[in-house]
Amino acid sequence: MFEKVCNWFREHGILLSNEEADYLKENTKEIIIPKNTIIMSQGKSVDRLFFLNEGIVRLYRLHNDIDSTIDFVSWNEFVSSVFYIVNRQPSPCALETLTEVKALYWDREEILTIMKEVKCAGKIENTLLEILLNWTQDREIDRMCLTPEERYLKLIKNHPSIVQQVPQKYIASFLGIHQDSLSRIRKKISRQN
């Protein structure tokens, strides 16, 4: 399972020395998390960073008793926020597994130690922040410029496994529409194909 995170580093231009890779591996834990498990609670401090090897996680926020799905995270991605972990800030959102998840994880103390001991830790953190900023910008542009149908088609194209495995109520919430509207969109798309 550790090889996938090493591949992620390489794909993002982060080259670990053998010593750094060994040190990181020694400080990495593996976990299998059951479906429907909250792995980060809204309003509570964040104490773990996950790297998903398999599975799907939902990022969501509860506000005025409304559950709003912000995004889905699937395999080969980091989940959580180094910023919230290091600064002991409460999370404005929650993370819930929608499938069984196989992941690597690091606790807060391990992250702080890695940041001191691994030379490229700053580059890793900057890369994660850059990905987060790009995601935020892309998400905002999509919400402003694309219709729910266009966003659904983009979700199908970029993440077909999410459309196949995630309950429709969460996909509708992600699109900012009711389930009935999503059903109409799905019927329209199936008629066109």
PDB file of C-alpha atoms in Angstrom:
ATOM      1  CA  MET A   1       0.000   0.000   0.000  1.00  0.00           C
ATOM      2  CA  PHE A   2       2.931   2.358   0.637  1.00  0.00           C
ATOM      3  CA  GLU A   3       4.026   2.181  -3.011  1.00  0.00           C
ATOM      4  CA  LYS A   4       0.923   4.132  -4.107  1.00  0.00           C
ATOM      5  CA  VAL A   5       1.825   7.151  -1.990  1.00  0.00           C
ATOM      6  CA  CYS A   6       5.402   6.994  -3.323  1.00  0.00           C
ATOM      7  CA  ASN A   7       3.970   7.020  -6.859  1.00  0.00           C
ATOM      8  CA  TRP A   8       1.836  10.034  -5.911  1.00  0.00           C
ATOM      9  CA  PHE A   9       4.969  11.857  -4.731  1.00  0.00           C
ATOM     10  CA  ARG A  10       6.805  11.069  -7.981  1.00  0.00           C
ATOM     11  CA  GLU A  11       3.819  12.156 -10.099  1.00  0.00           C
ATOM     12  CA  HIS A  12       3.894  15.509  -8.295  1.00  0.00           C
ATOM     13  CA  GLY A  13       7.640  16.019  -8.700  1.00  0.00           C
ATOM     14  CA  ILE A  14       8.531  15.107  -5.122  1.00  0.00           C
ATOM     15  CA  LEU A  15      11.610  12.921  -5.125  1.00  0.00           C
ATOM     16  CA  LEU A  16      12.302  11.166  -1.843  1.00  0.00           C
ATOM     17  CA  SER A  17      15.761   9.873  -1.082  1.00  0.00           C
ATOM     18  CA  ASN A  18      15.899   6.208  -0.035  1.00  0.00           C
ATOM     19  CA  GLU A  19      16.452   7.338   3.558  1.00  0.00           C
ATOM     20  CA  GLU A  20      13.447   9.694   3.443  1.00  0.00           C
ATOM     21  CA  ALA A  21      11.235   6.998   1.907  1.00  0.00           C
ATOM     22  CA  ASP A  22      12.333   4.523   4.594  1.00  0.00           C
ATOM     23  CA  TYR A  23      11.727   7.072   7.353  1.00  0.00           C
ATOM     24  CA  LEU A  24       8.311   7.924   5.964  1.00  0.00           C
ATOM     25  CA  LYS A  25       7.394   4.250   5.629  1.00  0.00           C
ATOM     26  CA  GLU A  26       8.426   3.570   9.241  1.00  0.00           C
ATOM     27  CA  ASN A  27       6.111   6.371  10.387  1.00  0.00           C
ATOM     28  CA  THR A  28       3.149   5.340   8.238  1.00  0.00           C
ATOM     29  CA  LYS A  29       0.245   3.211   9.440  1.00  0.00           C
ATOM     30  CA  GLU A  30      -2.259   1.222   7.393  1.00  0.00           C
ATOM     31  CA  ILE A  31      -5.937   1.040   8.192  1.00  0.00           C
ATOM     32  CA  ILE A  32      -9.135  -0.441   6.764  1.00  0.00           C
ATOM     33  CA  ILE A  33     -12.102   1.785   7.590  1.00  0.00           C
ATOM     34  CA  PRO A  34     -15.661   0.446   7.329  1.00  0.00           C
ATOM     35  CA  LYS A  35     -18.307   2.089   5.163  1.00  0.00           C
ATOM     36  CA  ASN A  36     -20.252   4.969   6.782  1.00  0.00           C
ATOM     37  CA  THR A  37     -17.505   5.889   9.267  1.00  0.00           C
ATOM     38  CA  ILE A  38     -16.838   9.518  10.187  1.00  0.00           C
ATOM     39  CA  ILE A  39     -13.069  10.015   9.918  1.00  0.00           C
ATOM     40  CA  MET A  40     -13.072  13.772  10.510  1.00  0.00           C
ATOM     41  CA  SER A  41     -15.749  15.560  12.519  1.00  0.00           C
ATOM     42  CA  GLN A  42     -16.987  19.057  11.824  1.00  0.00           C
ATOM     43  CA  GLY A  43     -16.082  21.474  14.616  1.00  0.00           C
ATOM     44  CA  LYS A  44     -13.426  19.207  16.130  1.00  0.00           C
ATOM     45  CA  SER A  45      -9.667  19.424  15.810  1.00  0.00           C
ATOM     46  CA  VAL A  46      -8.152  17.360  13.025  1.00  0.00           C
ATOM     47  CA  ASP A  47      -5.578  14.817  14.155  1.00  0.00           C
ATOM     48  CA  ARG A  48      -4.959  12.545  11.154  1.00  0.00           C
ATOM     49  CA  LEU A  49      -3.918  12.828   7.525  1.00  0.00           C
ATOM     50  CA  PHE A  50      -5.059   9.971   5.277  1.00  0.00           C
ATOM     51  CA  PHE A  51      -3.932   8.764   1.871  1.00  0.00           C
ATOM     52  CA  LEU A  52      -6.647   6.687   0.199  1.00  0.00           C
ATOM     53  CA  ASN A  53      -5.457   3.551  -1.541  1.00  0.00           C
ATOM     54  CA  GLU A  54      -9.013   2.328  -2.179  1.00  0.00           C
ATOM     55  CA  GLY A  55     -12.493   3.608  -1.498  1.00  0.00           C
ATOM     56  CA  ILE A  56     -14.564   6.787  -1.577  1.00  0.00           C
ATOM     57  CA  VAL A  57     -14.952   9.485   1.065  1.00  0.00           C
ATOM     58  CA  ARG A  58     -17.495  12.299   1.168  1.00  0.00           C
ATOM     59  CA  LEU A  59     -16.555  15.815   2.320  1.00  0.00           C
ATOM     60  CA  TYR A  60     -19.625  17.535   3.719  1.00  0.00           C
ATOM     61  CA  ARG A  61     -20.859  20.271   6.021  1.00  0.00           C
ATOM     62  CA  LEU A  62     -23.888  20.469   8.275  1.00  0.00           C
ATOM     63  CA  HIS A  63     -25.399  23.949   8.523  1.00  0.00           C
ATOM     64  CA  ASN A  64     -28.841  24.759   9.912  1.00  0.00           C
ATOM     65  CA  ASP A  65     -29.673  21.033   9.823  1.00  0.00           C
ATOM     66  CA  ILE A  66     -28.882  20.853   6.102  1.00  0.00           C
ATOM     67  CA  ASP A  67     -26.309  18.266   5.021  1.00  0.00           C
ATOM     68  CA  SER A  68     -24.391  19.663   2.030  1.00  0.00           C
ATOM     69  CA  THR A  69     -21.960  17.450   0.143  1.00  0.00           C
ATOM     70  CA  ILE A  70     -18.970  19.540  -0.889  1.00  0.00           C
ATOM     71  CA  ASP A  71     -16.990  16.907  -2.767  1.00  0.00           C
ATOM     72  CA  PHE A  72     -16.002  13.273  -3.062  1.00  0.00           C
ATOM     73  CA  VAL A  73     -12.485  11.959  -2.632  1.00  0.00           C
ATOM     74  CA  SER A  74     -11.494   8.661  -4.174  1.00  0.00           C
ATOM     75  CA  TRP A  75      -8.424   6.474  -4.255  1.00  0.00           C
ATOM     76  CA  ASN A  76      -4.930   7.848  -4.757  1.00  0.00           C
ATOM     77  CA  GLU A  77      -5.646  11.138  -2.983  1.00  0.00           C
ATOM     78  CA  PHE A  78      -4.857  12.697   0.373  1.00  0.00           C
ATOM     79  CA  VAL A  79      -7.760  13.376   2.721  1.00  0.00           C
ATOM     80  CA  SER A  80      -7.776  15.921   5.554  1.00  0.00           C
ATOM     81  CA  SER A  81      -5.725  19.070   5.881  1.00  0.00           C
ATOM     82  CA  VAL A  82      -2.152  19.457   7.078  1.00  0.00           C
ATOM     83  CA  PHE A  83      -2.998  23.088   7.894  1.00  0.00           C
ATOM     84  CA  TYR A  84      -5.754  22.096  10.330  1.00  0.00           C
ATOM     85  CA  ILE A  85      -3.617  19.339  11.828  1.00  0.00           C
ATOM     86  CA  VAL A  86      -0.522  21.461  12.443  1.00  0.00           C
ATOM     87  CA  ASN A  87      -2.437  24.513  13.686  1.00  0.00           C
ATOM     88  CA  ARG A  88      -4.899  22.519  15.806  1.00  0.00           C
ATOM     89  CA  GLN A  89      -7.823  24.248  14.173  1.00  0.00           C
ATOM     90  CA  PRO A  90     -11.299  22.742  14.196  1.00  0.00           C
ATOM     91  CA  SER A  91     -12.487  21.457  10.869  1.00  0.00           C
ATOM     92  CA  PRO A  92     -15.281  23.408   9.170  1.00  0.00           C
ATOM     93  CA  CYS A  93     -16.351  20.163   7.442  1.00  0.00           C
ATOM     94  CA  ALA A  94     -16.631  16.439   8.060  1.00  0.00           C
ATOM     95  CA  LEU A  95     -15.397  13.368   6.189  1.00  0.00           C
ATOM     96  CA  GLU A  96     -17.395  10.144   5.935  1.00  0.00           C
ATOM     97  CA  THR A  97     -16.449   6.916   4.191  1.00  0.00           C
ATOM     98  CA  LEU A  98     -19.049   5.912   1.593  1.00  0.00           C
ATOM     99  CA  THR A  99     -17.368   2.595   0.844  1.00  0.00           C
ATOM    100  CA  GLU A 100     -14.867   0.510   2.726  1.00  0.00           C
ATOM    101  CA  VAL A 101     -11.614   2.467   2.612  1.00  0.00           C
ATOM    102  CA  LYS A 102      -8.065   1.152   2.633  1.00  0.00           C
ATOM    103  CA  ALA A 103      -5.750   3.959   3.628  1.00  0.00           C
ATOM    104  CA  LEU A 104      -2.416   5.011   4.967  1.00  0.00           C
ATOM    105  CA  TYR A 105      -2.460   7.530   7.780  1.00  0.00           C
ATOM    106  CA  TRP A 106      -0.295   9.728   9.941  1.00  0.00           C
ATOM    107  CA  ASP A 107      -1.203  11.151  13.353  1.00  0.00           C
ATOM    108  CA  ARG A 108      -0.446  14.759  14.267  1.00  0.00           C
ATOM    109  CA  GLU A 109       2.749  13.923  16.179  1.00  0.00           C
ATOM    110  CA  GLU A 110       4.055  11.824  13.283  1.00  0.00           C
ATOM    111  CA  ILE A 111       3.327  14.652  10.848  1.00  0.00           C
ATOM    112  CA  LEU A 112       5.187  17.162  13.007  1.00  0.00           C
ATOM    113  CA  THR A 113       8.151  14.780  13.273  1.00  0.00           C
ATOM    114  CA  ILE A 114       8.136  14.099   9.528  1.00  0.00           C
ATOM    115  CA  MET A 115       8.080  17.850   8.863  1.00  0.00           C
ATOM    116  CA  LYS A 116      11.300  18.162  10.880  1.00  0.00           C
ATOM    117  CA  GLU A 117      13.080  15.040   9.627  1.00  0.00           C
ATOM    118  CA  VAL A 118      12.171  14.798   5.932  1.00  0.00           C
ATOM    119  CA  LYS A 119      13.792  17.517   3.816  1.00  0.00           C
ATOM    120  CA  CYS A 120      11.083  17.580   1.167  1.00  0.00           C
ATOM    121  CA  ALA A 121       8.220  17.777   3.718  1.00  0.00           C
ATOM    122  CA  GLY A 122       7.791  21.471   2.906  1.00  0.00           C
ATOM    123  CA  LYS A 123       7.421  20.617  -0.784  1.00  0.00           C
ATOM    124  CA  ILE A 124       4.839  17.964   0.102  1.00  0.00           C
ATOM    125  CA  GLU A 125       2.880  20.493   2.169  1.00  0.00           C
ATOM    126  CA  ASN A 126       3.110  23.134  -0.582  1.00  0.00           C
ATOM    127  CA  THR A 127       1.949  20.608  -3.189  1.00  0.00           C
ATOM    128  CA  LEU A 128      -1.057  19.664  -1.035  1.00  0.00           C
ATOM    129  CA  LEU A 129      -1.912  23.352  -0.584  1.00  0.00           C
ATOM    130  CA  GLU A 130      -1.558  23.988  -4.324  1.00  0.00           C
ATOM    131  CA  ILE A 131      -3.889  21.073  -5.077  1.00  0.00           C
ATOM    132  CA  LEU A 132      -6.378  22.429  -2.525  1.00  0.00           C
ATOM    133  CA  LEU A 133      -6.264  25.913  -4.069  1.00  0.00           C
ATOM    134  CA  ASN A 134      -6.740  24.515  -7.588  1.00  0.00           C
ATOM    135  CA  TRP A 135      -9.633  22.360  -6.378  1.00  0.00           C
ATOM    136  CA  THR A 136     -11.259  25.371  -4.697  1.00  0.00           C
ATOM    137  CA  GLN A 137     -10.889  27.513  -7.807  1.00  0.00           C
ATOM    138  CA  ASP A 138     -12.140  24.789 -10.174  1.00  0.00           C
ATOM    139  CA  ARG A 139     -15.093  24.047  -7.906  1.00  0.00           C
ATOM    140  CA  GLU A 140     -16.064  27.719  -7.691  1.00  0.00           C
ATOM    141  CA  ILE A 141     -15.790  28.214 -11.461  1.00  0.00           C
ATOM    142  CA  ASP A 142     -17.860  25.068 -12.094  1.00  0.00           C
ATOM    143  CA  ARG A 143     -20.587  26.230  -9.706  1.00  0.00           C
ATOM    144  CA  MET A 144     -20.726  29.650 -11.371  1.00  0.00           C
ATOM    145  CA  CYS A 145     -20.431  28.602 -15.018  1.00  0.00           C
ATOM    146  CA  LEU A 146     -21.824  25.080 -15.386  1.00  0.00           C
ATOM    147  CA  THR A 147     -25.385  23.893 -15.030  1.00  0.00           C
ATOM    148  CA  PRO A 148     -26.092  20.968 -12.685  1.00  0.00           C
ATOM    149  CA  GLU A 149     -26.413  18.741 -15.769  1.00  0.00           C
ATOM    150  CA  GLU A 150     -22.999  19.847 -17.048  1.00  0.00           C
ATOM    151  CA  ARG A 151     -21.454  19.264 -13.623  1.00  0.00           C
ATOM    152  CA  TYR A 152     -23.048  15.805 -13.504  1.00  0.00           C
ATOM    153  CA  LEU A 153     -21.640  14.959 -16.947  1.00  0.00           C
ATOM    154  CA  LYS A 154     -18.218  16.153 -15.770  1.00  0.00           C
ATOM    155  CA  LEU A 155     -18.525  13.927 -12.688  1.00  0.00           C
ATOM    156  CA  ILE A 156     -19.408  10.941 -14.914  1.00  0.00           C
ATOM    157  CA  LYS A 157     -16.436  11.646 -17.180  1.00  0.00           C
ATOM    158  CA  ASN A 158     -13.835  12.296 -14.469  1.00  0.00           C
ATOM    159  CA  HIS A 159     -15.056   9.958 -11.707  1.00  0.00           C
ATOM    160  CA  PRO A 160     -17.326   7.202 -13.058  1.00  0.00           C
ATOM    161  CA  SER A 161     -16.781   5.040  -9.964  1.00  0.00           C
ATOM    162  CA  ILE A 162     -18.260   7.779  -7.781  1.00  0.00           C
ATOM    163  CA  VAL A 163     -21.424   7.924  -9.893  1.00  0.00           C
ATOM    164  CA  GLN A 164     -21.699   4.113  -9.706  1.00  0.00           C
ATOM    165  CA  GLN A 165     -21.005   3.699  -5.969  1.00  0.00           C
ATOM    166  CA  VAL A 166     -22.295   6.838  -4.225  1.00  0.00           C
ATOM    167  CA  PRO A 167     -25.957   7.170  -3.159  1.00  0.00           C
ATOM    168  CA  GLN A 168     -27.900   9.535  -5.413  1.00  0.00           C
ATOM    169  CA  LYS A 169     -28.884  11.776  -2.487  1.00  0.00           C
ATOM    170  CA  TYR A 170     -25.220  12.706  -1.989  1.00  0.00           C
ATOM    171  CA  ILE A 171     -24.660  13.313  -5.691  1.00  0.00           C
ATOM    172  CA  ALA A 172     -27.761  15.542  -5.788  1.00  0.00           C
ATOM    173  CA  SER A 173     -26.492  17.418  -2.732  1.00  0.00           C
ATOM    174  CA  PHE A 174     -23.080  17.832  -4.390  1.00  0.00           C
ATOM    175  CA  LEU A 175     -24.787  19.286  -7.475  1.00  0.00           C
ATOM    176  CA  GLY A 176     -26.932  21.573  -5.325  1.00  0.00           C
ATOM    177  CA  ILE A 177     -30.208  20.089  -6.555  1.00  0.00           C
ATOM    178  CA  HIS A 178     -32.987  17.827  -5.289  1.00  0.00           C
ATOM    179  CA  GLN A 179     -32.965  14.091  -6.021  1.00  0.00           C
ATOM    180  CA  ASP A 180     -35.970  14.519  -8.327  1.00  0.00           C
ATOM    181  CA  SER A 181     -33.973  16.953 -10.465  1.00  0.00           C
ATOM    182  CA  LEU A 182     -31.062  14.518 -10.581  1.00  0.00           C
ATOM    183  CA  SER A 183     -33.444  11.760 -11.703  1.00  0.00           C
ATOM    184  CA  ARG A 184     -34.663  13.973 -14.559  1.00  0.00           C
ATOM    185  CA  ILE A 185     -31.057  14.754 -15.565  1.00  0.00           C
ATOM    186  CA  ARG A 186     -30.156  11.054 -15.517  1.00  0.00           C
ATOM    187  CA  LYS A 187     -33.216  10.137 -17.622  1.00  0.00           C
ATOM    188  CA  LYS A 188     -32.421  12.872 -20.133  1.00  0.00           C
ATOM    189  CA  ILE A 189     -28.816  11.693 -20.446  1.00  0.00           C
ATOM    190  CA  SER A 190     -29.848   8.044 -20.847  1.00  0.00           C
ATOM    191  CA  ARG A 191     -32.342   9.009 -23.610  1.00  0.00           C
ATOM    192  CA  GLN A 192     -29.586  10.909 -25.443  1.00  0.00           C
ATOM    193  CA  ASN A 193     -27.258   7.913 -25.314  1.00  0.00           C
TER     194      ASN A 193
END
